[in-house]
mmCIF file of C-alpha atoms and ligand atoms in Angstrom:
data_model
loop_
_atom_site.group_PDB
_atom_site.id
_atom_site.type_symbol
_atom_site.label_atom_id
_atom_site.label_comp_id
_atom_site.label_asym_id
_atom_site.label_seq_id
_atom_site.Cartn_x
_atom_site.Cartn_y
_atom_site.Cartn_z
ATOM 1 C CA MET A 1 -33.950 4.377 -21.604
ATOM 2 C CA PRO A 2 -31.492 1.505 -21.070
ATOM 3 C CA PRO A 3 -31.539 0.191 -17.490
ATOM 4 C CA PRO A 4 -29.067 1.757 -15.031
ATOM 5 C CA VAL A 5 -25.869 -0.202 -14.382
ATOM 6 C CA PHE A 6 -24.412 -0.501 -10.883
ATOM 7 C CA ARG A 7 -21.258 -2.214 -9.690
ATOM 8 C CA PHE A 8 -19.679 -3.460 -6.508
ATOM 9 C CA ALA A 9 -15.877 -3.373 -6.695
ATOM 10 C CA PRO A 10 -14.091 -4.938 -3.721
ATOM 11 C CA SER A 11 -10.335 -5.494 -3.438
ATOM 12 C CA PRO A 12 -9.593 -9.099 -2.406
ATOM 13 C CA ASN A 13 -6.930 -8.148 0.145
ATOM 14 C CA GLY A 14 -8.905 -9.368 3.149
ATOM 15 C CA TYR A 15 -12.306 -10.748 4.129
ATOM 16 C CA LEU A 16 -15.412 -8.630 3.661
ATOM 17 C CA HIS A 17 -16.842 -6.862 6.702
ATOM 18 C CA LEU A 18 -20.067 -5.036 7.530
ATOM 19 C CA GLY A 19 -18.922 -1.953 5.603
ATOM 20 C CA HIS A 20 -18.636 -3.990 2.406
ATOM 21 C CA ALA A 21 -21.981 -5.629 3.107
ATOM 22 C CA TYR A 22 -23.604 -2.197 3.416
ATOM 23 C CA SER A 23 -22.109 -0.974 0.135
ATOM 24 C CA ALA A 24 -22.927 -4.193 -1.739
ATOM 25 C CA LEU A 25 -26.505 -4.258 -0.403
ATOM 26 C CA LEU A 26 -27.072 -0.593 -1.323
ATOM 27 C CA ASN A 27 -25.965 -1.367 -4.887
ATOM 28 C CA PHE A 28 -28.034 -4.564 -5.053
ATOM 29 C CA ASP A 29 -31.177 -2.902 -3.652
ATOM 30 C CA ALA A 30 -30.822 0.139 -5.925
ATOM 31 C CA ALA A 31 -30.386 -2.075 -8.998
ATOM 32 C CA ARG A 32 -33.438 -4.145 -8.076
ATOM 33 C CA ARG A 33 -35.597 -1.100 -7.314
ATOM 34 C CA SER A 34 -34.751 0.581 -10.616
ATOM 35 C CA GLY A 35 -34.854 -2.511 -12.846
ATOM 36 C CA GLY A 36 -31.121 -2.032 -13.288
ATOM 37 C CA ARG A 37 -28.153 -4.397 -13.554
ATOM 38 C CA LEU A 38 -25.526 -5.137 -10.911
ATOM 39 C CA LEU A 39 -21.984 -6.016 -11.996
ATOM 40 C CA LEU A 40 -19.099 -7.254 -9.880
ATOM 41 C CA ARG A 41 -15.502 -6.177 -10.330
ATOM 42 C CA ILE A 42 -12.497 -7.596 -8.514
ATOM 43 C CA GLU A 43 -9.948 -4.821 -7.938
ATOM 44 C CA ASP A 44 -6.833 -6.946 -7.676
ATOM 45 C CA ILE A 45 -4.070 -4.874 -9.264
ATOM 46 C CA ASP A 46 -2.015 -4.913 -6.064
ATOM 47 C CA LEU A 47 -0.737 -8.462 -6.435
ATOM 48 C CA THR A 48 1.345 -8.212 -3.269
ATOM 49 C CA ARG A 49 -1.802 -7.861 -1.135
ATOM 50 C CA CYS A 50 -4.552 -9.665 -3.080
ATOM 51 C CA ARG A 51 -5.084 -13.412 -2.617
ATOM 52 C CA ALA A 52 -7.184 -16.020 -4.443
ATOM 53 C CA GLU A 53 -8.601 -17.156 -1.114
ATOM 54 C CA PHE A 54 -10.008 -13.672 -0.419
ATOM 55 C CA GLU A 55 -11.497 -13.501 -3.897
ATOM 56 C CA ALA A 56 -13.221 -16.855 -3.395
ATOM 57 C CA ALA A 57 -14.542 -15.535 -0.080
ATOM 58 C CA VAL A 58 -16.020 -12.467 -1.830
ATOM 59 C CA TYR A 59 -18.208 -14.692 -4.020
ATOM 60 C CA GLU A 60 -19.185 -16.867 -1.097
ATOM 61 C CA ASP A 61 -19.997 -14.024 1.291
ATOM 62 C CA LEU A 62 -21.985 -12.059 -1.301
ATOM 63 C CA GLY A 63 -23.898 -15.211 -2.232
ATOM 64 C CA TRP A 64 -24.690 -15.853 1.420
ATOM 65 C CA LEU A 65 -26.016 -12.286 1.718
ATOM 66 C CA GLY A 66 -28.396 -13.053 -1.158
ATOM 67 C CA ILE A 67 -26.685 -10.714 -3.588
ATOM 68 C CA ALA A 68 -26.798 -11.774 -7.239
ATOM 69 C CA TRP A 69 -24.657 -10.129 -9.909
ATOM 70 C CA GLU A 70 -24.609 -10.378 -13.650
ATOM 71 C CA PRO A 71 -21.637 -12.300 -15.090
ATOM 72 C CA PRO A 72 -18.908 -12.020 -16.231
ATOM 73 C CA VAL A 73 -16.933 -10.731 -13.252
ATOM 74 C CA ARG A 74 -14.270 -8.254 -14.390
ATOM 75 C CA ARG A 75 -10.891 -8.931 -12.789
ATOM 76 C CA GLN A 76 -8.547 -5.992 -13.082
ATOM 77 C CA SER A 77 -5.414 -8.145 -13.121
ATOM 78 C CA GLU A 78 -6.630 -9.570 -16.459
ATOM 79 C CA GLN A 79 -7.151 -6.169 -18.093
ATOM 80 C CA LEU A 80 -3.653 -4.678 -18.034
ATOM 81 C CA ALA A 81 -3.622 -4.130 -21.812
ATOM 82 C CA ASP A 82 -6.662 -1.830 -21.520
ATOM 83 C CA TYR A 83 -4.951 0.279 -18.845
ATOM 84 C CA ARG A 84 -1.711 0.452 -20.802
ATOM 85 C CA GLU A 85 -3.589 1.732 -23.861
ATOM 86 C CA ALA A 86 -5.291 4.479 -21.790
ATOM 87 C CA LEU A 87 -1.961 5.415 -20.241
ATOM 88 C CA ASP A 88 -0.417 5.681 -23.710
ATOM 89 C CA ARG A 89 -3.204 8.030 -24.736
ATOM 90 C CA LEU A 90 -2.506 10.296 -21.749
ATOM 91 C CA SER A 91 1.235 10.139 -22.469
ATOM 92 C CA ALA A 92 0.602 11.110 -26.085
ATOM 93 C CA GLN A 93 -1.139 14.235 -24.754
ATOM 94 C CA GLY A 94 2.076 15.111 -22.902
ATOM 95 C CA LEU A 95 0.375 14.820 -19.508
ATOM 96 C CA VAL A 96 2.410 12.004 -17.951
ATOM 97 C CA TYR A 97 5.990 11.974 -16.644
ATOM 98 C CA PRO A 98 8.154 9.422 -14.822
ATOM 99 C CA SER A 99 9.351 10.070 -11.270
ATOM 100 C CA PHE A 100 12.235 8.098 -9.811
ATOM 101 C CA GLU A 101 12.372 8.948 -6.109
ATOM 102 C CA SER A 102 11.595 6.283 -3.525
ATOM 103 C CA ARG A 103 8.824 6.885 -0.986
ATOM 104 C CA ALA A 104 11.476 7.628 1.641
ATOM 105 C CA GLU A 105 13.199 10.192 -0.582
ATOM 106 C CA ILE A 106 9.905 11.942 -1.255
ATOM 107 C CA ALA A 107 9.067 11.988 2.474
ATOM 108 C CA LYS A 108 12.494 13.471 3.236
ATOM 109 C CA GLY A 109 12.071 16.198 0.608
ATOM 110 C CA VAL A 110 8.642 17.064 1.980
ATOM 111 C CA ALA A 111 9.914 17.143 5.577
ATOM 112 C CA GLU A 112 12.658 19.592 4.570
ATOM 113 C CA ARG A 113 10.138 21.862 2.884
ATOM 114 C CA GLU A 114 7.675 21.502 5.759
ATOM 115 C CA ALA A 115 10.334 22.623 8.229
ATOM 116 C CA LYS A 116 10.294 26.018 6.500
ATOM 117 C CA ALA A 117 6.619 26.488 5.638
ATOM 118 C CA PRO A 118 3.331 24.558 5.677
ATOM 119 C CA TRP A 119 3.218 21.996 2.889
ATOM 120 C CA PRO A 120 -0.097 21.112 1.165
ATOM 121 C CA ARG A 121 -1.763 17.777 1.879
ATOM 122 C CA ASP A 122 -4.229 15.843 -0.258
ATOM 123 C CA PRO A 123 -7.823 15.125 0.868
ATOM 124 C CA ASP A 124 -6.603 11.883 2.512
ATOM 125 C CA GLY A 125 -4.020 13.828 4.516
ATOM 126 C CA ALA A 126 -0.912 12.735 2.597
ATOM 127 C CA PRO A 127 1.594 15.426 1.610
ATOM 128 C CA LEU A 128 1.515 16.340 -2.074
ATOM 129 C CA TYR A 129 4.325 15.113 -4.287
ATOM 130 C CA PRO A 130 6.665 18.096 -4.780
ATOM 131 C CA GLY A 131 6.861 17.574 -8.543
ATOM 132 C CA SER A 132 10.664 17.393 -8.554
ATOM 133 C CA ALA A 133 10.837 14.828 -11.379
ATOM 134 C CA ARG A 134 8.718 17.068 -13.605
ATOM 135 C CA LEU A 135 11.698 19.462 -13.678
ATOM 136 C CA LEU A 136 14.322 16.883 -14.714
ATOM 137 C CA ALA A 137 16.207 17.778 -17.899
ATOM 138 C CA PRO A 138 15.134 15.515 -20.793
ATOM 139 C CA GLY A 139 18.643 14.033 -21.014
ATOM 140 C CA GLN A 140 18.691 13.161 -17.326
ATOM 141 C CA ARG A 141 15.265 11.550 -17.566
ATOM 142 C CA ALA A 142 16.274 9.499 -20.594
ATOM 143 C CA ARG A 143 19.423 8.365 -18.795
ATOM 144 C CA LEU A 144 17.501 7.196 -15.722
ATOM 145 C CA LEU A 145 14.953 5.366 -17.880
ATOM 146 C CA ALA A 146 17.732 3.711 -19.883
ATOM 147 C CA GLN A 147 19.379 2.581 -16.622
ATOM 148 C CA GLY A 148 16.088 0.886 -15.709
ATOM 149 C CA ALA A 149 15.670 2.982 -12.539
ATOM 150 C CA PRO A 150 12.405 2.118 -10.736
ATOM 151 C CA SER A 151 9.826 4.704 -11.686
ATOM 152 C CA ALA A 152 6.233 5.717 -11.228
ATOM 153 C CA LEU A 153 4.288 7.511 -13.945
ATOM 154 C CA ARG A 154 2.559 10.629 -12.682
ATOM 155 C CA LEU A 155 -0.086 12.897 -14.098
ATOM 156 C CA ASP A 156 1.047 16.481 -14.631
ATOM 157 C CA MET A 157 -1.950 17.816 -12.735
ATOM 158 C CA ALA A 158 -1.560 21.506 -13.590
ATOM 159 C CA ALA A 159 -1.310 20.731 -17.305
ATOM 160 C CA ALA A 160 -4.172 18.216 -17.159
ATOM 161 C CA SER A 161 -6.527 20.597 -15.306
ATOM 162 C CA ALA A 162 -5.666 23.406 -17.689
ATOM 163 C CA ARG A 163 -6.573 21.076 -20.582
ATOM 164 C CA THR A 164 -10.049 20.198 -19.278
ATOM 165 C CA GLY A 165 -11.049 23.439 -17.532
ATOM 166 C CA ALA A 166 -13.533 23.321 -14.624
ATOM 167 C CA LEU A 167 -15.384 20.022 -14.098
ATOM 168 C CA GLY A 168 -18.101 18.777 -11.782
ATOM 169 C CA TRP A 169 -20.091 15.652 -11.057
ATOM 170 C CA VAL A 170 -23.659 14.816 -10.116
ATOM 171 C CA GLU A 171 -23.811 13.604 -6.516
ATOM 172 C CA HIS A 172 -26.931 11.765 -5.341
ATOM 173 C CA GLY A 173 -25.452 11.013 -1.931
ATOM 174 C CA ALA A 174 -23.355 13.385 0.120
ATOM 175 C CA GLY A 175 -19.741 14.220 0.788
ATOM 176 C CA PRO A 176 -18.000 14.345 4.179
ATOM 177 C CA ASP A 177 -19.180 17.946 4.651
ATOM 178 C CA GLY A 178 -22.634 17.419 3.204
ATOM 179 C CA GLU A 179 -21.643 18.331 -0.369
ATOM 180 C CA ALA A 180 -24.452 17.338 -2.770
ATOM 181 C CA GLY A 181 -26.061 18.202 -6.080
ATOM 182 C CA VAL A 182 -23.507 19.236 -8.665
ATOM 183 C CA VAL A 183 -20.121 19.147 -6.928
ATOM 184 C CA ALA A 184 -17.178 21.113 -8.332
ATOM 185 C CA ALA A 185 -14.208 18.785 -8.916
ATOM 186 C CA ARG A 186 -10.913 19.844 -7.334
ATOM 187 C CA PRO A 187 -8.341 17.498 -8.873
ATOM 188 C CA GLU A 188 -5.476 19.917 -8.092
ATOM 189 C CA ALA A 189 -6.001 19.064 -4.411
ATOM 190 C CA TRP A 190 -4.328 15.699 -5.158
ATOM 191 C CA GLY A 191 -1.211 17.002 -6.910
ATOM 192 C CA ASP A 192 0.621 14.872 -9.482
ATOM 193 C CA VAL A 193 -1.062 11.538 -8.716
ATOM 194 C CA ILE A 194 0.549 8.237 -9.688
ATOM 195 C CA LEU A 195 -1.122 6.639 -12.717
ATOM 196 C CA ALA A 196 1.104 3.593 -13.024
ATOM 197 C CA ARG A 197 4.150 1.942 -11.498
ATOM 198 C CA LYS A 198 6.905 0.145 -13.274
ATOM 199 C CA GLU A 199 5.663 -3.251 -12.101
ATOM 200 C CA THR A 200 1.930 -2.426 -12.502
ATOM 201 C CA PRO A 201 0.910 -0.435 -15.575
ATOM 202 C CA THR A 202 -2.036 1.111 -13.757
ATOM 203 C CA SER A 203 -3.310 2.561 -10.482
ATOM 204 C CA TYR A 204 -6.583 2.700 -8.589
ATOM 205 C CA HIS A 205 -7.604 5.973 -10.277
ATOM 206 C CA LEU A 206 -6.838 4.892 -13.833
ATOM 207 C CA SER A 207 -8.367 1.417 -13.622
ATOM 208 C CA VAL A 208 -11.547 2.471 -11.839
ATOM 209 C CA VAL A 209 -12.277 5.141 -14.445
ATOM 210 C CA LEU A 210 -11.563 2.881 -17.379
ATOM 211 C CA ASP A 211 -13.452 -0.092 -15.959
ATOM 212 C CA ASP A 212 -16.545 1.932 -15.100
ATOM 213 C CA ALA A 213 -16.633 3.119 -18.717
ATOM 214 C CA LEU A 214 -15.870 -0.294 -20.271
ATOM 215 C CA GLN A 215 -18.482 -1.984 -18.073
ATOM 216 C CA GLY A 216 -21.042 0.692 -18.973
ATOM 217 C CA VAL A 217 -21.542 1.692 -15.329
ATOM 218 C CA THR A 218 -24.024 4.558 -15.006
ATOM 219 C CA GLU A 219 -24.328 4.787 -11.183
ATOM 220 C CA VAL A 220 -21.375 4.557 -8.835
ATOM 221 C CA VAL A 221 -22.484 3.793 -5.270
ATOM 222 C CA ARG A 222 -19.512 3.663 -2.891
ATOM 223 C CA GLY A 223 -18.213 4.862 0.474
ATOM 224 C CA GLU A 224 -17.739 8.532 1.264
ATOM 225 C CA ASP A 225 -14.017 7.897 1.875
ATOM 226 C CA LEU A 226 -13.752 7.946 -1.942
ATOM 227 C CA PHE A 227 -15.780 11.151 -2.333
ATOM 228 C CA TRP A 228 -12.895 13.467 -3.230
ATOM 229 C CA SER A 229 -11.209 10.835 -5.412
ATOM 230 C CA THR A 230 -14.106 11.543 -7.766
ATOM 231 C CA SER A 231 -12.314 14.792 -8.668
ATOM 232 C CA VAL A 232 -9.467 12.800 -10.211
ATOM 233 C CA HIS A 233 -11.916 10.364 -11.804
ATOM 234 C CA ARG A 234 -13.827 13.168 -13.538
ATOM 235 C CA LEU A 235 -10.572 14.637 -14.814
ATOM 236 C CA LEU A 236 -9.401 11.306 -16.259
ATOM 237 C CA GLN A 237 -12.831 10.652 -17.807
ATOM 238 C CA GLN A 238 -12.642 13.998 -19.559
ATOM 239 C CA LEU A 239 -9.064 13.498 -20.783
ATOM 240 C CA LEU A 240 -9.879 10.011 -22.096
ATOM 241 C CA GLY A 241 -13.243 10.954 -23.618
ATOM 242 C CA LEU A 242 -15.202 8.622 -21.322
ATOM 243 C CA PRO A 243 -18.777 9.182 -20.094
ATOM 244 C CA ALA A 244 -19.313 10.321 -16.483
ATOM 245 C CA PRO A 245 -21.560 8.159 -14.298
ATOM 246 C CA VAL A 246 -23.614 9.762 -11.534
ATOM 247 C CA TYR A 247 -22.261 9.167 -8.048
ATOM 248 C CA ARG A 248 -23.789 8.288 -4.739
ATOM 249 C CA HIS A 249 -21.339 8.287 -1.848
ATOM 250 C CA HIS A 250 -22.718 6.691 1.278
ATOM 251 C CA ARG A 251 -21.824 6.958 4.956
ATOM 252 C CA LEU A 252 -19.284 4.489 6.313
ATOM 253 C CA VAL A 253 -20.200 1.800 8.792
ATOM 254 C CA ARG A 254 -18.225 2.476 11.971
ATOM 255 C CA ASP A 255 -17.390 0.415 15.042
ATOM 256 C CA ARG A 256 -18.621 1.312 18.526
ATOM 257 C CA ALA A 257 -15.675 3.680 19.022
ATOM 258 C CA GLY A 258 -16.622 5.483 15.790
ATOM 259 C CA ARG A 259 -13.673 4.126 13.819
ATOM 260 C CA LYS A 260 -13.836 3.122 10.170
ATOM 261 C CA LEU A 261 -13.930 -0.691 9.869
ATOM 262 C CA SER A 262 -10.855 -2.448 8.614
ATOM 263 C CA LYS A 263 -10.348 -5.863 7.076
ATOM 264 C CA SER A 264 -8.332 -6.919 10.086
ATOM 265 C CA THR A 265 -11.086 -6.250 12.649
ATOM 266 C CA MET A 266 -12.544 -9.727 13.109
ATOM 267 C CA ALA A 267 -15.539 -8.518 15.111
ATOM 268 C CA THR A 268 -17.299 -7.149 12.043
ATOM 269 C CA GLY A 269 -16.175 -9.744 9.481
ATOM 270 C CA LEU A 270 -19.047 -11.404 7.631
ATOM 271 C CA ARG A 271 -17.481 -14.864 8.100
ATOM 272 C CA GLU A 272 -17.206 -14.379 11.854
ATOM 273 C CA LEU A 273 -20.767 -13.108 12.119
ATOM 274 C CA ARG A 274 -21.971 -16.058 10.064
ATOM 275 C CA SER A 275 -20.057 -18.569 12.189
ATOM 276 C CA GLN A 276 -21.661 -17.039 15.263
ATOM 277 C CA GLY A 277 -25.066 -17.780 13.771
ATOM 278 C CA ALA A 278 -25.971 -14.375 12.292
ATOM 279 C CA THR A 279 -28.371 -14.433 9.328
ATOM 280 C CA PRO A 280 -28.348 -12.155 6.254
ATOM 281 C CA ALA A 281 -31.346 -10.377 7.806
ATOM 282 C CA ASP A 282 -29.238 -9.714 10.940
ATOM 283 C CA VAL A 283 -26.540 -8.178 8.743
ATOM 284 C CA ARG A 284 -29.082 -5.860 7.130
ATOM 285 C CA ARG A 285 -30.275 -4.832 10.565
ATOM 286 C CA LEU A 286 -26.725 -4.270 11.835
ATOM 287 C CA VAL A 287 -25.946 -1.838 9.003
ATOM 288 C CA GLY A 288 -29.292 -0.077 9.270
ATOM 289 C CA LEU A 289 -30.979 -1.371 6.111
ATOM 290 C CA PRO A 290 -34.600 -2.572 5.850
HETATM 291 N N1 LIG B 301 -11.859 -1.227 -4.613
HETATM 292 C C1 LIG B 301 -12.232 -0.121 -3.810
HETATM 293 C C2 LIG B 301 -12.361 -0.564 -2.367
HETATM 294 O O1 LIG B 301 -12.462 -1.748 -2.095
HETATM 295 C C3 LIG B 301 -13.552 0.522 -4.250
HETATM 296 C C4 LIG B 301 -13.380 1.324 -5.471
HETATM 297 C C5 LIG B 301 -14.600 2.096 -5.926
HETATM 298 O O2 LIG B 301 -15.730 1.748 -5.546
HETATM 299 O O3 LIG B 301 -14.426 3.016 -6.706
HETATM 300 O O4 LIG B 301 -12.355 0.283 -1.496
#
């Protein structure tokens, strides 16, 4: 049996906090315990929010924690050709369409519908995209594309789910409601998700699925806030013919008021803790690890 492959995949859009430390340490410990490998991936496709200084801090903070990873680091911003190729394959299956509405226009359309009847929301609580652009006449679509109208490429979720049939994933952790074992994927709960934007030929869902496969990741250990995203990931893996890792979603580290930590809360930042004299062992203790 080849050794298991784990990964830690932060986005360099802020400094790491205790929640990241917990996730990174779980991956590091699991890799060490199982004789596995730990890879690092920098999820920096959102160039408006990611900064070189935060990326440098990731390496420094992980090093300080005593976490070692196997090079090379995969930086998503350098892999756009891979994502474009995967997107082309989905397009060739007739599962992708461009949508041209702005966020505000979509919100307005949803509000109008919601005034009449309840409108479905995705697992993160955002209203589903109404699918209006899926119904555009081919001529109209071609005209908008030719005019260079800003667009986002969306997955035709009903068509994609019909193509794959029912899917599930192996969960070694637990979901927000204690889901475990083999979990039935529910990609339809997300509606026609965005796979790429005009300025970025990928999205979180597409790049994470492709990168996990290209890096040979066999065990995904990440926060339970991403639990239901796994539905979309399984669907894309199936459509693209990629292997499915096993998943372990872990609890989130919360502040005293029970809120999820954010990159802007200084109190739990690893740099702040370090400057106040905390040691890596203190960090382990703070997040409840031995
Ligand atoms: N980049 C994501 C984050 O920082 C994690 C993605 C994943 O583990 O699948 O929340």
